[in-house]
PDB file of C-alpha atoms and ligand atoms in Angstrom:
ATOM      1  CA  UNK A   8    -113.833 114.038 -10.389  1.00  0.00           C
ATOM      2  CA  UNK A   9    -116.883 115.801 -12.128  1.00  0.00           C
ATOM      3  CA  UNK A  10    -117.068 119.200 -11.082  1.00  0.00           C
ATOM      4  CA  UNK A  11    -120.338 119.426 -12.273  1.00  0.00           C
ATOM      5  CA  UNK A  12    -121.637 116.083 -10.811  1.00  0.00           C
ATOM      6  CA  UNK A  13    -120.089 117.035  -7.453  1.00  0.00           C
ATOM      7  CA  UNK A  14    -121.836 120.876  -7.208  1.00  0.00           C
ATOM      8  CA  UNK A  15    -124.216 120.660  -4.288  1.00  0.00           C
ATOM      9  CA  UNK A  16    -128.237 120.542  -4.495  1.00  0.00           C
ATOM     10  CA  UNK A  17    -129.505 123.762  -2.903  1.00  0.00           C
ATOM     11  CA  UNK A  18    -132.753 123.608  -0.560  1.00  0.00           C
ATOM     12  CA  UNK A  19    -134.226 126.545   1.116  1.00  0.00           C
ATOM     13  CA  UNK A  20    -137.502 127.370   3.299  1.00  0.00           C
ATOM     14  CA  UNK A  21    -138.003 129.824   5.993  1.00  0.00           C
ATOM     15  CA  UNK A  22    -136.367 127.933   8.985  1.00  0.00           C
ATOM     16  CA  UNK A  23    -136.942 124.563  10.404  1.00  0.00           C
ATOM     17  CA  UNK A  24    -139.668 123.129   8.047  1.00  0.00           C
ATOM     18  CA  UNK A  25    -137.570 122.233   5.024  1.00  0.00           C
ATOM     19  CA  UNK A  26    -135.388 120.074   6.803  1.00  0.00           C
ATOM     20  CA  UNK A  27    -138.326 117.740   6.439  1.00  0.00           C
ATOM     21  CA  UNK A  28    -137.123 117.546   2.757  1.00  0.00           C
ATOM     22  CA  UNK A  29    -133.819 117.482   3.231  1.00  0.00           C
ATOM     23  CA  UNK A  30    -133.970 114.350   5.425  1.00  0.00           C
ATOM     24  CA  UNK A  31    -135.117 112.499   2.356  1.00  0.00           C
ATOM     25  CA  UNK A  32    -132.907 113.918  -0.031  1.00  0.00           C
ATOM     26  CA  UNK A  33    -130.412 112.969   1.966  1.00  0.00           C
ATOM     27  CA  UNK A  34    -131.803 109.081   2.741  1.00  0.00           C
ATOM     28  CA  UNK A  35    -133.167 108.887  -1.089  1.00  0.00           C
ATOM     29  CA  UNK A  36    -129.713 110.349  -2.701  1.00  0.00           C
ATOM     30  CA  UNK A  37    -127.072 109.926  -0.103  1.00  0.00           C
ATOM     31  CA  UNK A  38    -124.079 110.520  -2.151  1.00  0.00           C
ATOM     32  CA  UNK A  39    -125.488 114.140  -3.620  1.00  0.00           C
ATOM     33  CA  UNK A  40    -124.155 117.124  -1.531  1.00  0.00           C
ATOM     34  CA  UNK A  41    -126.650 119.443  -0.315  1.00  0.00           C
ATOM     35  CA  UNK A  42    -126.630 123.143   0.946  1.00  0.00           C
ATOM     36  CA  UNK A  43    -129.402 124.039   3.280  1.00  0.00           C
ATOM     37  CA  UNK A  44    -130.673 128.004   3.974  1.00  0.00           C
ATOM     38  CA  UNK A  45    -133.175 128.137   6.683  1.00  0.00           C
ATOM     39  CA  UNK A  46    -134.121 132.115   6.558  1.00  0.00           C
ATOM     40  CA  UNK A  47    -134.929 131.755  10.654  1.00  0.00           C
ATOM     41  CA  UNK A  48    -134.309 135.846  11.070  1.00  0.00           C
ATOM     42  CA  UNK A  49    -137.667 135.942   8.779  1.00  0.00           C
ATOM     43  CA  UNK A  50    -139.572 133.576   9.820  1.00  0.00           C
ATOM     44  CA  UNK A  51    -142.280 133.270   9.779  1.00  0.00           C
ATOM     45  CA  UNK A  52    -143.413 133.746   5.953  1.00  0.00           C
ATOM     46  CA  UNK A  53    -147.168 132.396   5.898  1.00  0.00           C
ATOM     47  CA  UNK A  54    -148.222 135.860   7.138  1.00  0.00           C
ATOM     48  CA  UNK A  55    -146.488 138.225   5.161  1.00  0.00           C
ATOM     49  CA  UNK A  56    -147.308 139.668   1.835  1.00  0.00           C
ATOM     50  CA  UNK A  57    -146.399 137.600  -1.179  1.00  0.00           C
ATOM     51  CA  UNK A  58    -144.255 140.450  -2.404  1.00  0.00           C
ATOM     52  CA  UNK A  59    -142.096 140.269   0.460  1.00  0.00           C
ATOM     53  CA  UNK A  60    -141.908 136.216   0.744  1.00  0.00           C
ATOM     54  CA  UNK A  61    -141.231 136.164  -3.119  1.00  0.00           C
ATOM     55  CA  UNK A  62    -138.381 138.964  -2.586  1.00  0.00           C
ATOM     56  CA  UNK A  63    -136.718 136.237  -0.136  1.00  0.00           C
ATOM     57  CA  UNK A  64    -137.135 133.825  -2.279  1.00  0.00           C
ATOM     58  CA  UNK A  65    -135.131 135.403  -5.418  1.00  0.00           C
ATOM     59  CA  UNK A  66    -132.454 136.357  -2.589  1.00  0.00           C
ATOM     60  CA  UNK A  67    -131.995 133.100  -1.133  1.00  0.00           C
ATOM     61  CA  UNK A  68    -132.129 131.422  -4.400  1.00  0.00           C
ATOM     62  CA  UNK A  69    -129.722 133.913  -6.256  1.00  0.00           C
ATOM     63  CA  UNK A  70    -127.328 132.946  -3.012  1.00  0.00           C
ATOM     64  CA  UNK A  71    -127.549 129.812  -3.952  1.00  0.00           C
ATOM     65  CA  UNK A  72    -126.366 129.965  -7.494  1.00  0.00           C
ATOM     66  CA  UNK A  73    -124.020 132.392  -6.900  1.00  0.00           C
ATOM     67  CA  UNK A  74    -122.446 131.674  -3.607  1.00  0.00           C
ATOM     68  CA  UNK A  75    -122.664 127.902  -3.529  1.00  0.00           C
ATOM     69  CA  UNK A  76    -122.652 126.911  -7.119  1.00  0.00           C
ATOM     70  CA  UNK A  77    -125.620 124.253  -6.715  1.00  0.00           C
ATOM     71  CA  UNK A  78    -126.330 122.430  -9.700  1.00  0.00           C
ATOM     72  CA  UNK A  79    -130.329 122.148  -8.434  1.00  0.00           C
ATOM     73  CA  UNK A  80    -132.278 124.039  -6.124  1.00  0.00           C
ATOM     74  CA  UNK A  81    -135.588 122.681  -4.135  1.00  0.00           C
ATOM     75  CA  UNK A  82    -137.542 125.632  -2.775  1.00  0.00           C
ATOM     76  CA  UNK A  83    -138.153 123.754   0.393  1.00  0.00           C
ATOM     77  CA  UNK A  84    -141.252 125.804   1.404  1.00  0.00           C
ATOM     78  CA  UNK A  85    -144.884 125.609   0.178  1.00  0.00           C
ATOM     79  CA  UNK A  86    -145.280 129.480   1.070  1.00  0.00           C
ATOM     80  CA  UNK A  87    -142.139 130.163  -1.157  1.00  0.00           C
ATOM     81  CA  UNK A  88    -142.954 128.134  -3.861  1.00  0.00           C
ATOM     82  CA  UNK A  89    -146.755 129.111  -3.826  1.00  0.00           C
ATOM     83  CA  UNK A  90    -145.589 132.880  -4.979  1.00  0.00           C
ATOM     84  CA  UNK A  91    -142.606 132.309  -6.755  1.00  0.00           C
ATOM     85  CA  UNK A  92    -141.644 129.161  -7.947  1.00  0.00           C
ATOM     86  CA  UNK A  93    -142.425 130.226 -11.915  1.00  0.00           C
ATOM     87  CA  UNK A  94    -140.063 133.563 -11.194  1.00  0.00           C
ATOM     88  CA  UNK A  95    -137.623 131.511 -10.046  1.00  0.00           C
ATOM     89  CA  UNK A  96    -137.375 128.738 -12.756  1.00  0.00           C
ATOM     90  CA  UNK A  97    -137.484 131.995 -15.325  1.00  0.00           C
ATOM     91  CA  UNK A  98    -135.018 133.919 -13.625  1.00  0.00           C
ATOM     92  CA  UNK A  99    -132.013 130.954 -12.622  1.00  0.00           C
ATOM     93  CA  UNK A 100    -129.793 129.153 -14.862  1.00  0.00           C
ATOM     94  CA  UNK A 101    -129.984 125.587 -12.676  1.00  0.00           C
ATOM     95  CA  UNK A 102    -133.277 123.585 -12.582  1.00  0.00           C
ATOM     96  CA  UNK A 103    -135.992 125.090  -9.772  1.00  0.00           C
ATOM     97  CA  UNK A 104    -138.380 122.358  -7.998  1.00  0.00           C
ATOM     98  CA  UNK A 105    -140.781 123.082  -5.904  1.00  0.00           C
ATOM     99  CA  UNK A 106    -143.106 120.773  -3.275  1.00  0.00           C
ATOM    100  CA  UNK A 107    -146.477 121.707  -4.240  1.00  0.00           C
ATOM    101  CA  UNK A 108    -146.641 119.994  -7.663  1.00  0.00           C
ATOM    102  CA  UNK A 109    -145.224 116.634  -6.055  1.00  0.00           C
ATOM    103  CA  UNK A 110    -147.152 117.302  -3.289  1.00  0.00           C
ATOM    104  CA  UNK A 111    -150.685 117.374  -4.542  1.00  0.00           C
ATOM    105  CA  UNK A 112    -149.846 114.159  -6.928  1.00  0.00           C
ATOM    106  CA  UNK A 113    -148.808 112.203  -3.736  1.00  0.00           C
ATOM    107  CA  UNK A 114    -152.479 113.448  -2.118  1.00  0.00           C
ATOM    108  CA  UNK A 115    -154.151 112.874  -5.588  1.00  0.00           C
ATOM    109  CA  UNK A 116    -153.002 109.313  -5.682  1.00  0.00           C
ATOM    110  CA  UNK A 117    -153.359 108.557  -2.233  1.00  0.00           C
ATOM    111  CA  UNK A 118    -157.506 109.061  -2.211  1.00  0.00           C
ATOM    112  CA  UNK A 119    -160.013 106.380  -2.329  1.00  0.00           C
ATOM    113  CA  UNK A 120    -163.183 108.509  -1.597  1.00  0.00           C
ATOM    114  CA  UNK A 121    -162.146 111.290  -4.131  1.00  0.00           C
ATOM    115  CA  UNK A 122    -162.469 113.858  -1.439  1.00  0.00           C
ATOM    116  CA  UNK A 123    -158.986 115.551   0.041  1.00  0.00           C
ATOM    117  CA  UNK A 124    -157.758 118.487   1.873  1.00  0.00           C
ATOM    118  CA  UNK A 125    -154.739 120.350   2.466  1.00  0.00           C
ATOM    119  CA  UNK A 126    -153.864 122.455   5.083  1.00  0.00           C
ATOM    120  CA  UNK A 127    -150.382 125.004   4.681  1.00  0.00           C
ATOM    121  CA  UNK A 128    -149.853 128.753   5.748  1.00  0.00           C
ATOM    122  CA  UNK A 129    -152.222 131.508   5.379  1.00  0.00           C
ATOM    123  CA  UNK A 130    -150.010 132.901   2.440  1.00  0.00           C
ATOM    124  CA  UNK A 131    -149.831 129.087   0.834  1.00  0.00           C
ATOM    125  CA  UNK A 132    -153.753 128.891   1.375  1.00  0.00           C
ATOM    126  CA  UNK A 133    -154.411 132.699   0.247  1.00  0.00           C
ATOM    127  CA  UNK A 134    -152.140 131.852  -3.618  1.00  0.00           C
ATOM    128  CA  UNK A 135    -154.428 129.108  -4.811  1.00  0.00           C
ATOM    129  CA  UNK A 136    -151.824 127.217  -5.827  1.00  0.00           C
ATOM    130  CA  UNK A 137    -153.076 124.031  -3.877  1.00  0.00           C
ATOM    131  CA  UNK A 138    -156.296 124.354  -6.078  1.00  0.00           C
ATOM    132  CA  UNK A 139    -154.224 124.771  -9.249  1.00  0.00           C
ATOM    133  CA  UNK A 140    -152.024 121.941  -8.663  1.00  0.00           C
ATOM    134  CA  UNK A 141    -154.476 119.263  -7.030  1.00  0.00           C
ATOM    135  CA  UNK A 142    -156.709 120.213 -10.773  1.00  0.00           C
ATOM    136  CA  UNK A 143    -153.787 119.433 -12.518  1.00  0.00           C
ATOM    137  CA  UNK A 144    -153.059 116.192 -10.503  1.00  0.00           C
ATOM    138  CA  UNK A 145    -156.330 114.998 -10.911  1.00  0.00           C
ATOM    139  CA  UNK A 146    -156.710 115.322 -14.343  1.00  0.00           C
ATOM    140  CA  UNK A 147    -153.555 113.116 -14.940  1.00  0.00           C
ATOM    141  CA  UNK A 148    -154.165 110.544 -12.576  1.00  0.00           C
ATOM    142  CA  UNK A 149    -157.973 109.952 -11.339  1.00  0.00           C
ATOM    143  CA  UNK A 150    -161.123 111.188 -12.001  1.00  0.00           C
ATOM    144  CA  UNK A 151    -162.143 114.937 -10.586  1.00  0.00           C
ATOM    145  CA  UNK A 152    -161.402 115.317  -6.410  1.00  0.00           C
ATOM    146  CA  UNK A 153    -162.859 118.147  -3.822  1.00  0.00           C
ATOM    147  CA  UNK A 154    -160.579 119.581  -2.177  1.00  0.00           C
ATOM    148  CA  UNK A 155    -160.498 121.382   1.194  1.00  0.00           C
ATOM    149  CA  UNK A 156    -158.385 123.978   1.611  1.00  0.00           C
ATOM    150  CA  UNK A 157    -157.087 125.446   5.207  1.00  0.00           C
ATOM    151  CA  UNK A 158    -154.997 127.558   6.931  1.00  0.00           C
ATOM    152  CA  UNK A 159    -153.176 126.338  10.069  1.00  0.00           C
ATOM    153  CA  UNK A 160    -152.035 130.273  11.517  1.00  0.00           C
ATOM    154  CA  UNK A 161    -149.946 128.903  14.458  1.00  0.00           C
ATOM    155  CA  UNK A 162    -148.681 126.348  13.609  1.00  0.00           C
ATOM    156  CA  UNK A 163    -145.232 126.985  12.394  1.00  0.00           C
ATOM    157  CA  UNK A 164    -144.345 129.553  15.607  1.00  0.00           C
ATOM    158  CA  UNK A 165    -145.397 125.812  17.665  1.00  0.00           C
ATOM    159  CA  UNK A 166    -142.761 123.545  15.445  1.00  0.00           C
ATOM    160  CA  UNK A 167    -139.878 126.778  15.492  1.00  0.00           C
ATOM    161  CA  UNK A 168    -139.863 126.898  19.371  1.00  0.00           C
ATOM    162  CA  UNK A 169    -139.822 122.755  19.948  1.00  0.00           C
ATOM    163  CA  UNK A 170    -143.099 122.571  20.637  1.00  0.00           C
ATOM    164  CA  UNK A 171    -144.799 119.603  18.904  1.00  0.00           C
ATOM    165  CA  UNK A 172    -147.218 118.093  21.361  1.00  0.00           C
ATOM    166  CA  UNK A 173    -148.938 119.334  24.373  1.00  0.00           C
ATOM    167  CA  UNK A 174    -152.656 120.464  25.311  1.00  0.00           C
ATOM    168  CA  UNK A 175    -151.633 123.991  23.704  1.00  0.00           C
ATOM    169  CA  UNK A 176    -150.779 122.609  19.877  1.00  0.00           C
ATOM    170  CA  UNK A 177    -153.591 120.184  20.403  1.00  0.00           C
ATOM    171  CA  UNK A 178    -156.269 122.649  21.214  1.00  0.00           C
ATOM    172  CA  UNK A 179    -155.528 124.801  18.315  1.00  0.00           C
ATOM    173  CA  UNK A 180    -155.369 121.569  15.948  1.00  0.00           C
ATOM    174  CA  UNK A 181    -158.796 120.547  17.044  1.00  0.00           C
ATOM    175  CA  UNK A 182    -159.840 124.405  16.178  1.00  0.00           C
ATOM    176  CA  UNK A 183    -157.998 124.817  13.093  1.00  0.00           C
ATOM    177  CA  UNK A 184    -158.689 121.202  11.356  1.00  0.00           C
ATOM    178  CA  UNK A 185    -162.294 121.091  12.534  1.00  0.00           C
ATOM    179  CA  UNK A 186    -163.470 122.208   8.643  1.00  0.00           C
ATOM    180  CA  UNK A 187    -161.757 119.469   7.648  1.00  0.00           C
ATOM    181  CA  UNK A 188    -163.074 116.964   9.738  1.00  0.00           C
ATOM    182  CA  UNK A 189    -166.767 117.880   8.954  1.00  0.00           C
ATOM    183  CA  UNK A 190    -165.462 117.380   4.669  1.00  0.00           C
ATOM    184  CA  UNK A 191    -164.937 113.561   5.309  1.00  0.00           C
ATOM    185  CA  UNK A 192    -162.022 113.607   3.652  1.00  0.00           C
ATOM    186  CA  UNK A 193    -159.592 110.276   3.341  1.00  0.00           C
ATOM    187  CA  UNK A 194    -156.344 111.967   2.549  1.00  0.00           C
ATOM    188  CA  UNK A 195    -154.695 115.070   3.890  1.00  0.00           C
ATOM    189  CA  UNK A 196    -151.507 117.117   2.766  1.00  0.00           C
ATOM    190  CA  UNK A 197    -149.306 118.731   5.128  1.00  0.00           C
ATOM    191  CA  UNK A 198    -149.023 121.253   2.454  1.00  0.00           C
ATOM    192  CA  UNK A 199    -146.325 123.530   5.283  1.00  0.00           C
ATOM    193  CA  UNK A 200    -142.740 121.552   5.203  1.00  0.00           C
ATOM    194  CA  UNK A 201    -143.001 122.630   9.531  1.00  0.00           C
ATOM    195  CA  UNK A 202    -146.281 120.158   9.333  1.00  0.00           C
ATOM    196  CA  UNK A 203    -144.331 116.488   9.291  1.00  0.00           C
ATOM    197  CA  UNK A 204    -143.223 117.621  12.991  1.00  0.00           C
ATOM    198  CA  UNK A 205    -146.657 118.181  13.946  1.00  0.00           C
ATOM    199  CA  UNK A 206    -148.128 114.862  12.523  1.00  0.00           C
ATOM    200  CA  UNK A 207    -148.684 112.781  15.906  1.00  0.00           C
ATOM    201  CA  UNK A 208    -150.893 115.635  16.873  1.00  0.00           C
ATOM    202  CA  UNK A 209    -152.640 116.169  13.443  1.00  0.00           C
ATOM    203  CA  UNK A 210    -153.163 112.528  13.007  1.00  0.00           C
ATOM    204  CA  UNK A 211    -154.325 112.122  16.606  1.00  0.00           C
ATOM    205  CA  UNK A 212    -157.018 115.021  15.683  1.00  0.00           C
ATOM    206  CA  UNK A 213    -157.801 113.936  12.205  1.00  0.00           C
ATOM    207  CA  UNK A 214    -158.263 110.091  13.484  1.00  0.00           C
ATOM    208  CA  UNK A 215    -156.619 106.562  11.890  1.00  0.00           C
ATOM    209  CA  UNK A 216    -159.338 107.096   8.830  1.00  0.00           C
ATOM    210  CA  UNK A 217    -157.438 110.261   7.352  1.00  0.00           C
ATOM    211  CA  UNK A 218    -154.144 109.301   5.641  1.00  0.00           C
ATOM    212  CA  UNK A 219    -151.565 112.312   6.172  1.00  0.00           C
ATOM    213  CA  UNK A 220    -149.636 112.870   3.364  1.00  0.00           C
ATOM    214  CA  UNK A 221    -146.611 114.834   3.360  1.00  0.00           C
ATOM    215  CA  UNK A 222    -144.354 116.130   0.451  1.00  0.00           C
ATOM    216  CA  UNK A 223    -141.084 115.625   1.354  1.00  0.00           C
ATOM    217  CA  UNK A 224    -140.599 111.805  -0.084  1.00  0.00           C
ATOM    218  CA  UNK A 225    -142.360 113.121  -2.991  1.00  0.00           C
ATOM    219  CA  UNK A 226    -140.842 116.075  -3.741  1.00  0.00           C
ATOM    220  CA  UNK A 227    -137.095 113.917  -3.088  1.00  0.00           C
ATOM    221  CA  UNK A 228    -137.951 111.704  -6.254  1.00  0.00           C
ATOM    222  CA  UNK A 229    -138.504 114.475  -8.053  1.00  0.00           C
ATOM    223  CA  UNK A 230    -134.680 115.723  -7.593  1.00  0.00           C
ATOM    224  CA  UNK A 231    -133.769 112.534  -8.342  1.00  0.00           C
ATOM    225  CA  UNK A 232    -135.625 111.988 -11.898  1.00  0.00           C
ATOM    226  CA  UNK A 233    -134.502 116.297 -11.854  1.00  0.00           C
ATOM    227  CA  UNK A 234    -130.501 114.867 -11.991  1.00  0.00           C
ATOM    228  CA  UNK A 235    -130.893 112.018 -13.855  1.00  0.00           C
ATOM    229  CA  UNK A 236    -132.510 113.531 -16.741  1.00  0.00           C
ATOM    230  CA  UNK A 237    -129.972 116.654 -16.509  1.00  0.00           C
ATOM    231  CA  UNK A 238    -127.383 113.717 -16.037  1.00  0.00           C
ATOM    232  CA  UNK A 239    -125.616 115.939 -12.946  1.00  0.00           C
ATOM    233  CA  UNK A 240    -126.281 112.925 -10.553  1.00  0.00           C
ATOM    234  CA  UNK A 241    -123.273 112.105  -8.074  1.00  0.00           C
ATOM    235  CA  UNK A 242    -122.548 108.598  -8.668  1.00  0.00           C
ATOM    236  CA  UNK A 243    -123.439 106.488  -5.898  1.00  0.00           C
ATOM    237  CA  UNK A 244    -120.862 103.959  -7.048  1.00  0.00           C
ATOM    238  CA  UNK A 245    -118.120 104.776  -4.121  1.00  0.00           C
ATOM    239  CA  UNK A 246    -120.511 104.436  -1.610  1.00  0.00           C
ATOM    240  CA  UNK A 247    -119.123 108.126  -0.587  1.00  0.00           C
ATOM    241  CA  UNK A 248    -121.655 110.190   1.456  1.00  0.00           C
ATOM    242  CA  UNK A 249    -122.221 113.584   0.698  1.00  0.00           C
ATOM    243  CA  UNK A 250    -121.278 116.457   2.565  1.00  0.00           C
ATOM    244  CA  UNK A 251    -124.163 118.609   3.968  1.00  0.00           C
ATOM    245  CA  UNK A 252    -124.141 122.454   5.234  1.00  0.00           C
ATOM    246  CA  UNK A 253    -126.505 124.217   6.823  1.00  0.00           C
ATOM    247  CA  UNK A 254    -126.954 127.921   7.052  1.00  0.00           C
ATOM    248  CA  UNK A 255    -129.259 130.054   9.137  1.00  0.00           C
ATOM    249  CA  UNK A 256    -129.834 133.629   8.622  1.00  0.00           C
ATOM    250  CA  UNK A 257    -130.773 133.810  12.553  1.00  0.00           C
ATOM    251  CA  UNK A 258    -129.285 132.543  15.642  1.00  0.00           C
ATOM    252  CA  UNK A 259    -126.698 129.260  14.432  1.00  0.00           C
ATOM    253  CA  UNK A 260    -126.502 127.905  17.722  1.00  0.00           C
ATOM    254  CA  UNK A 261    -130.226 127.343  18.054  1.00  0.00           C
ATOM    255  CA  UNK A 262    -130.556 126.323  14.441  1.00  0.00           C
ATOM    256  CA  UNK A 263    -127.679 123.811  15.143  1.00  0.00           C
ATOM    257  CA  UNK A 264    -129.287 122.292  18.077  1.00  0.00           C
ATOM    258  CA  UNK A 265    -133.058 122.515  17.394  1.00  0.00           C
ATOM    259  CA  UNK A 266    -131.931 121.527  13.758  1.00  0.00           C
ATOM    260  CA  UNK A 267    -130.189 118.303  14.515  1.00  0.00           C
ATOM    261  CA  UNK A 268    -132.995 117.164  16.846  1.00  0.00           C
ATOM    262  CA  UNK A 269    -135.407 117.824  14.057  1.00  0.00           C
ATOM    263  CA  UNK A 270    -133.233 116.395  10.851  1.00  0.00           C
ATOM    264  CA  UNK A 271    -130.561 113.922  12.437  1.00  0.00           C
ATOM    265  CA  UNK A 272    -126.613 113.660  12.654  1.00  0.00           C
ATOM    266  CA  UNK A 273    -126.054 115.426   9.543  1.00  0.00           C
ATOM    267  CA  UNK A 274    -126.731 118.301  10.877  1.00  0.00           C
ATOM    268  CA  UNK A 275    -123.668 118.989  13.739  1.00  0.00           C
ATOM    269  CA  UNK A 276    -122.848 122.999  12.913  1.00  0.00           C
ATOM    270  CA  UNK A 277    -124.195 125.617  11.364  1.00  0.00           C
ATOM    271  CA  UNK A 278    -122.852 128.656   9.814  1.00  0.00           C
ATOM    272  CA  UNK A 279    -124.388 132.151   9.445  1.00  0.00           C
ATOM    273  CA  UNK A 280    -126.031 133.217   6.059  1.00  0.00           C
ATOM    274  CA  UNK A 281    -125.255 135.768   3.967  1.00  0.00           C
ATOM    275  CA  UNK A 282    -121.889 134.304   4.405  1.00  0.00           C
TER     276      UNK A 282
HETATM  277  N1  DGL B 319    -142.204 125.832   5.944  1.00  0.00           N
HETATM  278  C1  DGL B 319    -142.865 126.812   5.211  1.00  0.00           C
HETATM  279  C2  DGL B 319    -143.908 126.317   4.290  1.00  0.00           C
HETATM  280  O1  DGL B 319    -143.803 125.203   3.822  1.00  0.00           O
HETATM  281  C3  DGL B 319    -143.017 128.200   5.744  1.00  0.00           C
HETATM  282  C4  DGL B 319    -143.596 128.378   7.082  1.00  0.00           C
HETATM  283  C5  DGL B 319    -143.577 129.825   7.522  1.00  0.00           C
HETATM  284  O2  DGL B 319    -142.484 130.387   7.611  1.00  0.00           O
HETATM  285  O3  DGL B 319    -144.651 130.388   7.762  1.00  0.00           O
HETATM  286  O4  DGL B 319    -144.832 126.991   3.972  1.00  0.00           O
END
């Protein structure tokens, strides 16, 4: 036994959305052991001040490292990562991955017309860091892509409450992705980790020419290169699953039961945060 090996990976994001990412860290590395915040009691974060999203960020992360001992921690939210990834990675001793780099290479690649969007929380939108990262992306891997940023206000408060198809979510889809329509673009990001349970209405909206992209498998290969390189990857050897907790900071028996639905049979309990 490795203690090191066997210290959990640490994912957080402001309630439901990152569990998006932490079903494929869990299919991609099934033997790693995984703590999950979701931060439902301040939900949402797309609308508040960065200050205040990058202040529960450094809490929930800190938590992590000093509560849980993870050996890794994904910041399982755009709107998080947007504002304080770079804090983070400065501030913690254990390697700090966000989804927006992996994110915008996934949409880089994926393009064929050289024209893209992404679409994410008002506060995700508002940072720039879509525009930062898609440069970046598409100076390493293609030649130079427009991109279409927008801000899907609604969206989240739609997934949180179970609510992922309907003539309500619709309507606002249509109104919200309408820019993005008119851009004729050929790839879009769901640059929110809430967005992958909204993508039979966003694709029906968008139409079969629009390849959604979302983050998740992305950002899951990037933990894996992340412990292989650091060498603090759980052998897979045994063929021994990992064990997987889940923490809310709101009401456990909703995140238990909404939570399962959303992520699978990992997820049977959940236990209040700050413990
Ligand atoms: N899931 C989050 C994101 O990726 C946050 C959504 C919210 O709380 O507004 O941005």
């Amino acid at each position: 036994m490795n203690a090191q090996v066997d210290r959990p990976i640490g994912m957080f994001d402001s309630g439901f959305g990152g569990l998006t990412v932490a079903r494929a860290v869990i299919d991609l590395l099934p033997s790693e052991n995984l703590v999950y915040i979701g931060d439902t009691a301040r939900y949402p974060y797309g609308p508040k001040p960065a200050s205040d999203v990058r202040s529960f960020a450094i809490e929930l992360a800190t938590s992590l490292v000093r509560d849980f001992s993870v050996k890794l921690i994904v910041v399982a939210c755009n709107t998080a990562a947007s504002v304080a990834l770079t804090e983070l990675q400065s501030l913690l001793s254990v390697p700090v991955i966000g989804v927006v780099e992996p994110g915008a290479r996934a949409l880089v690649r994926e393009t064929k017309n050289n024209r893209v969007a992404v679409i994410g929380t008002a506060g995700t939108i508002a940072s720039g860091a879509y525009e930062n990262a898609v440069a970046n992306a598409s100076c390493e891997i293609t030649s130079e892509v427009t991109l279409t940023a927008t801000a899907c206000p609604g969206f989240v408060e739609f997934v949180e409450r179970d609510e992922t198809s309907g003539a309500a979510v619709t309507e606002l889809a249509q109104k919200l992705l309408a820019p993005i329509r008119k851009a004729d673009v050929d790839a879009l990001l769901l640059g929110c980790t809430h967005y992958p349970y909204l993508s039979a209405v966003i694709g029906q909206v968008m139409g079969s020419g629009v390849k959604l992209i979302n983050s998740a498998d992305a950002t899951a290969l990037v933990v894996r290169d992340a412990l292989a390189s650091n060498k603090t990857a759980r052998s897979v050897d045994s063929g021994e699953r990992g064990s997987h907790e889940f923490y809310s900071s709101g009401d456990i028996k909703q995140f238990a039961e909404l939570g399962r639905r959303f992520l699978g049979p990992e997820l049977s309990i959940a236990k209040q945060w700050p413990k």
